Amino acid sequence: MQRTACACLETMIQAFDSCPQKVEVFIGPGIGSCCFEISRDLISQVNKTFGNFDDIINQNENHCTWDLKKTNQLMLVQKGIRTENIYDCHLCTSCHPGDFYSYRRDQGITGRMGAFICIEN
Ligand SMILES: [Zn+2]
């Protein structure tokens, strides 16, 4: 399971002596739990990896979805980021085809998005 946010934070701590309590996180557009349907096989892997996180998997008889944004938020809080320092734009890329690419919605035939971050000295 990819843990990019935590890897970035760990690099910031090691390279720049960043204090997790002072780090602010912005969660940009990404696929939301409304659209990130996963197989039942993947649920066991998610639970094995993130079993201590509540409410990241939603399932009923027909569908299982995974809340990636909430998973990232909970991982970052575990690493010392303050909940009030995490900002989520609440935009699902799959729900907004006119604004964002979505690999999953477009079944792999789509564009790519990028983001930039910086550290102020
Ligand atoms: Zn959506």
PDB file of N, CA, C and O in Angstrom, residues 54-117:
ATOM      1  N   ASP A  54     -10.905   3.617  11.889  1.00  0.00           N
ATOM      2  CA  ASP A  54     -12.354   3.450  11.799  1.00  0.00           C
ATOM      3  C   ASP A  54     -12.897   4.136  10.550  1.00  0.00           C
ATOM      4  O   ASP A  54     -12.403   5.175  10.127  1.00  0.00           O
ATOM      5  N   ASP A  55     -13.916   3.536   9.984  1.00  0.00           N
ATOM      6  CA  ASP A  55     -14.722   4.171   8.923  1.00  0.00           C
ATOM      7  C   ASP A  55     -13.956   4.517   7.652  1.00  0.00           C
ATOM      8  O   ASP A  55     -14.290   5.489   6.983  1.00  0.00           O
ATOM      9  N   ILE A  56     -12.965   3.736   7.289  1.00  0.00           N
ATOM     10  CA  ILE A  56     -12.309   3.999   6.004  1.00  0.00           C
ATOM     11  C   ILE A  56     -12.871   3.096   4.902  1.00  0.00           C
ATOM     12  O   ILE A  56     -12.699   3.372   3.732  1.00  0.00           O
ATOM     13  N   ILE A  57     -13.540   2.015   5.300  1.00  0.00           N
ATOM     14  CA  ILE A  57     -14.200   1.123   4.349  1.00  0.00           C
ATOM     15  C   ILE A  57     -15.708   1.213   4.573  1.00  0.00           C
ATOM     16  O   ILE A  57     -16.178   1.133   5.703  1.00  0.00           O
ATOM     17  N   ASN A  58     -16.424   1.413   3.491  1.00  0.00           N
ATOM     18  CA  ASN A  58     -17.886   1.387   3.558  1.00  0.00           C
ATOM     19  C   ASN A  58     -18.347   0.259   2.655  1.00  0.00           C
ATOM     20  O   ASN A  58     -17.931   0.185   1.500  1.00  0.00           O
ATOM     21  N   GLN A  59     -19.181  -0.595   3.180  1.00  0.00           N
ATOM     22  CA  GLN A  59     -19.640  -1.698   2.350  1.00  0.00           C
ATOM     23  C   GLN A  59     -21.099  -2.026   2.629  1.00  0.00           C
ATOM     24  O   GLN A  59     -21.583  -1.857   3.730  1.00  0.00           O
ATOM     25  N   ASN A  60     -21.753  -2.438   1.541  1.00  0.00           N
ATOM     26  CA  ASN A  60     -23.085  -2.997   1.660  1.00  0.00           C
ATOM     27  C   ASN A  60     -23.099  -4.264   0.814  1.00  0.00           C
ATOM     28  O   ASN A  60     -22.045  -4.753   0.420  1.00  0.00           O
ATOM     29  N   GLU A  61     -24.265  -4.778   0.517  1.00  0.00           N
ATOM     30  CA  GLU A  61     -24.343  -6.044  -0.223  1.00  0.00           C
ATOM     31  C   GLU A  61     -23.695  -5.962  -1.600  1.00  0.00           C
ATOM     32  O   GLU A  61     -23.128  -6.932  -2.093  1.00  0.00           O
ATOM     33  N   ASN A  62     -23.785  -4.803  -2.251  1.00  0.00           N
ATOM     34  CA  ASN A  62     -23.336  -4.681  -3.636  1.00  0.00           C
ATOM     35  C   ASN A  62     -22.019  -3.944  -3.843  1.00  0.00           C
ATOM     36  O   ASN A  62     -21.352  -4.152  -4.846  1.00  0.00           O
ATOM     37  N   HIS A  63     -21.671  -3.064  -2.939  1.00  0.00           N
ATOM     38  CA  HIS A  63     -20.510  -2.208  -3.163  1.00  0.00           C
ATOM     39  C   HIS A  63     -19.616  -2.111  -1.933  1.00  0.00           C
ATOM     40  O   HIS A  63     -20.098  -2.148  -0.810  1.00  0.00           O
ATOM     41  N   CYS A  64     -18.324  -1.950  -2.209  1.00  0.00           N
ATOM     42  CA  CYS A  64     -17.353  -1.663  -1.157  1.00  0.00           C
ATOM     43  C   CYS A  64     -16.553  -0.460  -1.633  1.00  0.00           C
ATOM     44  O   CYS A  64     -16.053  -0.453  -2.766  1.00  0.00           O
ATOM     45  N   THR A  65     -16.446   0.551  -0.810  1.00  0.00           N
ATOM     46  CA  THR A  65     -15.648   1.708  -1.169  1.00  0.00           C
ATOM     47  C   THR A  65     -14.624   1.988  -0.072  1.00  0.00           C
ATOM     48  O   THR A  65     -14.827   1.646   1.094  1.00  0.00           O
ATOM     49  N   TRP A  66     -13.532   2.606  -0.496  1.00  0.00           N
ATOM     50  CA  TRP A  66     -12.426   2.921   0.412  1.00  0.00           C
ATOM     51  C   TRP A  66     -12.223   4.434   0.408  1.00  0.00           C
ATOM     52  O   TRP A  66     -12.098   5.047  -0.651  1.00  0.00           O
ATOM     53  N   ASP A  67     -12.164   5.018   1.577  1.00  0.00           N
ATOM     54  CA  ASP A  67     -11.962   6.455   1.717  1.00  0.00           C
ATOM     55  C   ASP A  67     -10.459   6.736   1.833  1.00  0.00           C
ATOM     56  O   ASP A  67      -9.886   6.691   2.919  1.00  0.00           O
ATOM     57  N   LEU A  68      -9.845   7.003   0.687  1.00  0.00           N
ATOM     58  CA  LEU A  68      -8.391   7.232   0.662  1.00  0.00           C
ATOM     59  C   LEU A  68      -8.002   8.516   1.384  1.00  0.00           C
ATOM     60  O   LEU A  68      -6.961   8.575   2.052  1.00  0.00           O
ATOM     61  N   LYS A  69      -8.832   9.542   1.260  1.00  0.00           N
ATOM     62  CA  LYS A  69      -8.497  10.812   1.915  1.00  0.00           C
ATOM     63  C   LYS A  69      -8.505  10.655   3.429  1.00  0.00           C
ATOM     64  O   LYS A  69      -7.601  11.119   4.118  1.00  0.00           O
ATOM     65  N   LYS A  70      -9.517   9.978   3.940  1.00  0.00           N
ATOM     66  CA  LYS A  70      -9.577   9.770   5.386  1.00  0.00           C
ATOM     67  C   LYS A  70      -8.423   8.876   5.846  1.00  0.00           C
ATOM     68  O   LYS A  70      -7.842   9.104   6.912  1.00  0.00           O
ATOM     69  N   THR A  71      -8.070   7.898   5.040  1.00  0.00           N
ATOM     70  CA  THR A  71      -6.941   7.024   5.380  1.00  0.00           C
ATOM     71  C   THR A  71      -5.663   7.847   5.492  1.00  0.00           C
ATOM     72  O   THR A  71      -4.896   7.694   6.447  1.00  0.00           O
ATOM     73  N   ASN A  72      -5.449   8.735   4.527  1.00  0.00           N
ATOM     74  CA  ASN A  72      -4.271   9.606   4.585  1.00  0.00           C
ATOM     75  C   ASN A  72      -4.310  10.515   5.801  1.00  0.00           C
ATOM     76  O   ASN A  72      -3.301  10.717   6.471  1.00  0.00           O
ATOM     77  N   GLN A  73      -5.476  11.073   6.093  1.00  0.00           N
ATOM     78  CA  GLN A  73      -5.601  11.952   7.263  1.00  0.00           C
ATOM     79  C   GLN A  73      -5.234  11.197   8.535  1.00  0.00           C
ATOM     80  O   GLN A  73      -4.475  11.702   9.373  1.00  0.00           O
ATOM     81  N   LEU A  74      -5.751   9.993   8.682  1.00  0.00           N
ATOM     82  CA  LEU A  74      -5.489   9.220   9.904  1.00  0.00           C
ATOM     83  C   LEU A  74      -4.016   8.816  10.006  1.00  0.00           C
ATOM     84  O   LEU A  74      -3.437   8.821  11.099  1.00  0.00           O
ATOM     85  N   MET A  75      -3.403   8.472   8.867  1.00  0.00           N
ATOM     86  CA  MET A  75      -1.973   8.143   8.887  1.00  0.00           C
ATOM     87  C   MET A  75      -1.156   9.345   9.335  1.00  0.00           C
ATOM     88  O   MET A  75      -0.216   9.216  10.124  1.00  0.00           O
ATOM     89  N   LEU A  76      -1.500  10.511   8.823  1.00  0.00           N
ATOM     90  CA  LEU A  76      -0.750  11.720   9.166  1.00  0.00           C
ATOM     91  C   LEU A  76      -0.942  12.101  10.632  1.00  0.00           C
ATOM     92  O   LEU A  76       0.010  12.528  11.295  1.00  0.00           O
ATOM     93  N   VAL A  77      -2.131  11.936  11.144  1.00  0.00           N
ATOM     94  CA  VAL A  77      -2.373  12.215  12.568  1.00  0.00           C
ATOM     95  C   VAL A  77      -1.532  11.262  13.429  1.00  0.00           C
ATOM     96  O   VAL A  77      -0.950  11.674  14.436  1.00  0.00           O
ATOM     97  N   GLN A  78      -1.444  10.012  13.002  1.00  0.00           N
ATOM     98  CA  GLN A  78      -0.592   9.055  13.730  1.00  0.00           C
ATOM     99  C   GLN A  78       0.858   9.505  13.750  1.00  0.00           C
ATOM    100  O   GLN A  78       1.602   9.214  14.682  1.00  0.00           O
ATOM    101  N   LYS A  79       1.278  10.215  12.706  1.00  0.00           N
ATOM    102  CA  LYS A  79       2.668  10.691  12.606  1.00  0.00           C
ATOM    103  C   LYS A  79       2.883  12.026  13.315  1.00  0.00           C
ATOM    104  O   LYS A  79       3.963  12.593  13.256  1.00  0.00           O
ATOM    105  N   GLY A  80       1.828  12.559  13.917  1.00  0.00           N
ATOM    106  CA  GLY A  80       1.993  13.771  14.707  1.00  0.00           C
ATOM    107  C   GLY A  80       1.410  15.040  14.116  1.00  0.00           C
ATOM    108  O   GLY A  80       1.517  16.113  14.714  1.00  0.00           O
ATOM    109  N   ILE A  81       0.805  14.932  12.934  1.00  0.00           N
ATOM    110  CA  ILE A  81       0.166  16.111  12.335  1.00  0.00           C
ATOM    111  C   ILE A  81      -1.117  16.406  13.115  1.00  0.00           C
ATOM    112  O   ILE A  81      -1.886  15.502  13.454  1.00  0.00           O
ATOM    113  N   ARG A  82      -1.338  17.679  13.386  1.00  0.00           N
ATOM    114  CA  ARG A  82      -2.562  18.067  14.095  1.00  0.00           C
ATOM    115  C   ARG A  82      -3.758  17.993  13.144  1.00  0.00           C
ATOM    116  O   ARG A  82      -3.666  18.460  11.999  1.00  0.00           O
ATOM    117  N   THR A  83      -4.843  17.450  13.631  1.00  0.00           N
ATOM    118  CA  THR A  83      -6.057  17.332  12.817  1.00  0.00           C
ATOM    119  C   THR A  83      -6.471  18.683  12.243  1.00  0.00           C
ATOM    120  O   THR A  83      -6.859  18.772  11.072  1.00  0.00           O
ATOM    121  N   GLU A  84      -6.361  19.725  13.063  1.00  0.00           N
ATOM    122  CA  GLU A  84      -6.782  21.048  12.594  1.00  0.00           C
ATOM    123  C   GLU A  84      -5.826  21.633  11.565  1.00  0.00           C
ATOM    124  O   GLU A  84      -6.133  22.654  10.939  1.00  0.00           O
ATOM    125  N   ASN A  85      -4.686  21.006  11.342  1.00  0.00           N
ATOM    126  CA  ASN A  85      -3.732  21.462  10.321  1.00  0.00           C
ATOM    127  C   ASN A  85      -3.851  20.687   9.012  1.00  0.00           C
ATOM    128  O   ASN A  85      -3.014  20.817   8.133  1.00  0.00           O
ATOM    129  N   ILE A  86      -4.879  19.858   8.903  1.00  0.00           N
ATOM    130  CA  ILE A  86      -5.119  19.109   7.667  1.00  0.00           C
ATOM    131  C   ILE A  86      -6.334  19.722   6.969  1.00  0.00           C
ATOM    132  O   ILE A  86      -7.421  19.783   7.538  1.00  0.00           O
ATOM    133  N   TYR A  87      -6.113  20.194   5.747  1.00  0.00           N
ATOM    134  CA  TYR A  87      -7.164  20.852   4.974  1.00  0.00           C
ATOM    135  C   TYR A  87      -7.489  19.977   3.766  1.00  0.00           C
ATOM    136  O   TYR A  87      -6.595  19.601   3.021  1.00  0.00           O
ATOM    137  N   ASP A  88      -8.755  19.669   3.608  1.00  0.00           N
ATOM    138  CA  ASP A  88      -9.205  18.824   2.502  1.00  0.00           C
ATOM    139  C   ASP A  88     -10.106  19.661   1.603  1.00  0.00           C
ATOM    140  O   ASP A  88     -11.069  20.267   2.076  1.00  0.00           O
ATOM    141  N   CYS A  89      -9.804  19.675   0.311  1.00  0.00           N
ATOM    142  CA  CYS A  89     -10.619  20.463  -0.611  1.00  0.00           C
ATOM    143  C   CYS A  89     -11.961  19.780  -0.908  1.00  0.00           C
ATOM    144  O   CYS A  89     -12.841  20.392  -1.507  1.00  0.00           O
ATOM    145  N   HIS A  90     -12.103  18.533  -0.533  1.00  0.00           N
ATOM    146  CA  HIS A  90     -13.359  17.781  -0.708  1.00  0.00           C
ATOM    147  C   HIS A  90     -13.810  17.733  -2.164  1.00  0.00           C
ATOM    148  O   HIS A  90     -14.997  17.839  -2.451  1.00  0.00           O
ATOM    149  N   LEU A  91     -12.867  17.600  -3.069  1.00  0.00           N
ATOM    150  CA  LEU A  91     -13.226  17.477  -4.478  1.00  0.00           C
ATOM    151  C   LEU A  91     -12.862  16.084  -4.977  1.00  0.00           C
ATOM    152  O   LEU A  91     -11.709  15.669  -4.898  1.00  0.00           O
ATOM    153  N   CYS A  92     -13.877  15.396  -5.479  1.00  0.00           N
ATOM    154  CA  CYS A  92     -13.654  14.057  -6.054  1.00  0.00           C
ATOM    155  C   CYS A  92     -13.376  14.214  -7.547  1.00  0.00           C
ATOM    156  O   CYS A  92     -14.198  14.783  -8.283  1.00  0.00           O
ATOM    157  N   THR A  93     -12.236  13.715  -7.986  1.00  0.00           N
ATOM    158  CA  THR A  93     -11.875  13.851  -9.393  1.00  0.00           C
ATOM    159  C   THR A  93     -12.822  13.057 -10.307  1.00  0.00           C
ATOM    160  O   THR A  93     -13.090  13.485 -11.426  1.00  0.00           O
ATOM    161  N   SER A  94     -13.327  11.966  -9.812  1.00  0.00           N
ATOM    162  CA  SER A  94     -14.229  11.155 -10.645  1.00  0.00           C
ATOM    163  C   SER A  94     -15.589  11.810 -10.813  1.00  0.00           C
ATOM    164  O   SER A  94     -16.237  11.661 -11.843  1.00  0.00           O
ATOM    165  N   CYS A  95     -16.040  12.555  -9.831  1.00  0.00           N
ATOM    166  CA  CYS A  95     -17.355  13.220  -9.880  1.00  0.00           C
ATOM    167  C   CYS A  95     -17.335  14.508 -10.696  1.00  0.00           C
ATOM    168  O   CYS A  95     -18.393  15.068 -10.968  1.00  0.00           O
ATOM    169  N   HIS A  96     -16.143  15.000 -11.060  1.00  0.00           N
ATOM    170  CA  HIS A  96     -16.047  16.288 -11.763  1.00  0.00           C
ATOM    171  C   HIS A  96     -15.289  16.124 -13.080  1.00  0.00           C
ATOM    172  O   HIS A  96     -14.153  16.604 -13.226  1.00  0.00           O
ATOM    173  N   PRO A  97     -15.908  15.449 -14.050  1.00  0.00           N
ATOM    174  CA  PRO A  97     -15.197  15.185 -15.317  1.00  0.00           C
ATOM    175  C   PRO A  97     -14.815  16.442 -16.081  1.00  0.00           C
ATOM    176  O   PRO A  97     -13.873  16.419 -16.859  1.00  0.00           O
ATOM    177  N   GLY A  98     -15.516  17.535 -15.879  1.00  0.00           N
ATOM    178  CA  GLY A  98     -15.171  18.767 -16.583  1.00  0.00           C
ATOM    179  C   GLY A  98     -13.979  19.486 -15.983  1.00  0.00           C
ATOM    180  O   GLY A  98     -13.390  20.365 -16.609  1.00  0.00           O
ATOM    181  N   ASP A  99     -13.617  19.108 -14.772  1.00  0.00           N
ATOM    182  CA  ASP A  99     -12.536  19.803 -14.065  1.00  0.00           C
ATOM    183  C   ASP A  99     -11.272  18.970 -13.879  1.00  0.00           C
ATOM    184  O   ASP A  99     -10.176  19.525 -13.802  1.00  0.00           O
ATOM    185  N   PHE A 100     -11.423  17.641 -13.763  1.00  0.00           N
ATOM    186  CA  PHE A 100     -10.269  16.805 -13.412  1.00  0.00           C
ATOM    187  C   PHE A 100     -10.205  15.539 -14.252  1.00  0.00           C
ATOM    188  O   PHE A 100     -11.228  14.998 -14.664  1.00  0.00           O
ATOM    189  N   TYR A 101      -8.988  15.052 -14.439  1.00  0.00           N
ATOM    190  CA  TYR A 101      -8.798  13.717 -14.982  1.00  0.00           C
ATOM    191  C   TYR A 101      -9.086  12.709 -13.877  1.00  0.00           C
ATOM    192  O   TYR A 101      -8.950  13.013 -12.696  1.00  0.00           O
ATOM    193  N   SER A 102      -9.471  11.533 -14.261  1.00  0.00           N
ATOM    194  CA  SER A 102      -9.644  10.452 -13.289  1.00  0.00           C
ATOM    195  C   SER A 102      -9.284   9.146 -13.972  1.00  0.00           C
ATOM    196  O   SER A 102      -9.980   8.698 -14.903  1.00  0.00           O
ATOM    197  N   TYR A 103      -8.207   8.552 -13.533  1.00  0.00           N
ATOM    198  CA  TYR A 103      -7.750   7.294 -14.114  1.00  0.00           C
ATOM    199  C   TYR A 103      -8.843   6.238 -14.033  1.00  0.00           C
ATOM    200  O   TYR A 103      -9.143   5.549 -14.991  1.00  0.00           O
ATOM    201  N   ARG A 104      -9.453   6.157 -12.873  1.00  0.00           N
ATOM    202  CA  ARG A 104     -10.465   5.114 -12.665  1.00  0.00           C
ATOM    203  C   ARG A 104     -11.727   5.388 -13.487  1.00  0.00           C
ATOM    204  O   ARG A 104     -12.245   4.507 -14.166  1.00  0.00           O
ATOM    205  N   ARG A 105     -12.219   6.613 -13.420  1.00  0.00           N
ATOM    206  CA  ARG A 105     -13.439   6.948 -14.179  1.00  0.00           C
ATOM    207  C   ARG A 105     -13.225   6.727 -15.678  1.00  0.00           C
ATOM    208  O   ARG A 105     -14.102   6.193 -16.359  1.00  0.00           O
ATOM    209  N   ASP A 106     -12.058   7.122 -16.171  1.00  0.00           N
ATOM    210  CA  ASP A 106     -11.792   7.053 -17.598  1.00  0.00           C
ATOM    211  C   ASP A 106     -11.095   5.755 -18.001  1.00  0.00           C
ATOM    212  O   ASP A 106     -10.612   5.631 -19.120  1.00  0.00           O
ATOM    213  N   GLN A 107     -11.036   4.822 -17.084  1.00  0.00           N
ATOM    214  CA  GLN A 107     -10.483   3.489 -17.317  1.00  0.00           C
ATOM    215  C   GLN A 107      -9.091   3.538 -17.931  1.00  0.00           C
ATOM    216  O   GLN A 107      -8.767   2.803 -18.867  1.00  0.00           O
ATOM    217  N   GLY A 108      -8.268   4.419 -17.393  1.00  0.00           N
ATOM    218  CA  GLY A 108      -6.858   4.452 -17.758  1.00  0.00           C
ATOM    219  C   GLY A 108      -6.514   5.316 -18.956  1.00  0.00           C
ATOM    220  O   GLY A 108      -5.352   5.630 -19.173  1.00  0.00           O
ATOM    221  N   ILE A 109      -7.505   5.693 -19.737  1.00  0.00           N
ATOM    222  CA  ILE A 109      -7.223   6.526 -20.911  1.00  0.00           C
ATOM    223  C   ILE A 109      -7.596   7.960 -20.541  1.00  0.00           C
ATOM    224  O   ILE A 109      -8.738   8.396 -20.708  1.00  0.00           O
ATOM    225  N   THR A 110      -6.600   8.655 -20.001  1.00  0.00           N
ATOM    226  CA  THR A 110      -6.884   9.989 -19.463  1.00  0.00           C
ATOM    227  C   THR A 110      -5.603  10.796 -19.373  1.00  0.00           C
ATOM    228  O   THR A 110      -4.518  10.287 -19.671  1.00  0.00           O
ATOM    229  N   GLY A 111      -5.714  12.015 -18.942  1.00  0.00           N
ATOM    230  CA  GLY A 111      -4.545  12.858 -18.733  1.00  0.00           C
ATOM    231  C   GLY A 111      -3.966  12.631 -17.352  1.00  0.00           C
ATOM    232  O   GLY A 111      -4.338  11.696 -16.645  1.00  0.00           O
ATOM    233  N   ARG A 112      -3.043  13.461 -17.007  1.00  0.00           N
ATOM    234  CA  ARG A 112      -2.378  13.367 -15.692  1.00  0.00           C
ATOM    235  C   ARG A 112      -2.476  14.710 -14.988  1.00  0.00           C
ATOM    236  O   ARG A 112      -2.524  15.755 -15.615  1.00  0.00           O
ATOM    237  N   MET A 113      -2.489  14.662 -13.676  1.00  0.00           N
ATOM    238  CA  MET A 113      -2.511  15.882 -12.876  1.00  0.00           C
ATOM    239  C   MET A 113      -1.184  16.004 -12.149  1.00  0.00           C
ATOM    240  O   MET A 113      -0.493  15.010 -11.917  1.00  0.00           O
ATOM    241  N   GLY A 114      -0.839  17.195 -11.780  1.00  0.00           N
ATOM    242  CA  GLY A 114       0.385  17.420 -11.029  1.00  0.00           C
ATOM    243  C   GLY A 114       0.124  18.425  -9.928  1.00  0.00           C
ATOM    244  O   GLY A 114      -0.896  19.107  -9.909  1.00  0.00           O
ATOM    245  N   ALA A 115       1.052  18.500  -9.007  1.00  0.00           N
ATOM    246  CA  ALA A 115       0.938  19.453  -7.904  1.00  0.00           C
ATOM    247  C   ALA A 115       2.331  19.927  -7.550  1.00  0.00           C
ATOM    248  O   ALA A 115       3.321  19.237  -7.803  1.00  0.00           O
ATOM    249  N   PHE A 116       2.409  21.087  -6.962  1.00  0.00           N
ATOM    250  CA  PHE A 116       3.673  21.645  -6.530  1.00  0.00           C
ATOM    251  C   PHE A 116       3.587  21.994  -5.046  1.00  0.00           C
ATOM    252  O   PHE A 116       2.558  22.454  -4.587  1.00  0.00           O
ATOM    253  N   ILE A 117       4.658  21.760  -4.357  1.00  0.00           N
ATOM    254  CA  ILE A 117       4.726  22.176  -2.956  1.00  0.00           C
ATOM    255  C   ILE A 117       6.042  22.910  -2.742  1.00  0.00           C
ATOM    256  O   ILE A 117       6.995  22.752  -3.511  1.00  0.00           O
TER     257      ILE A 117
END
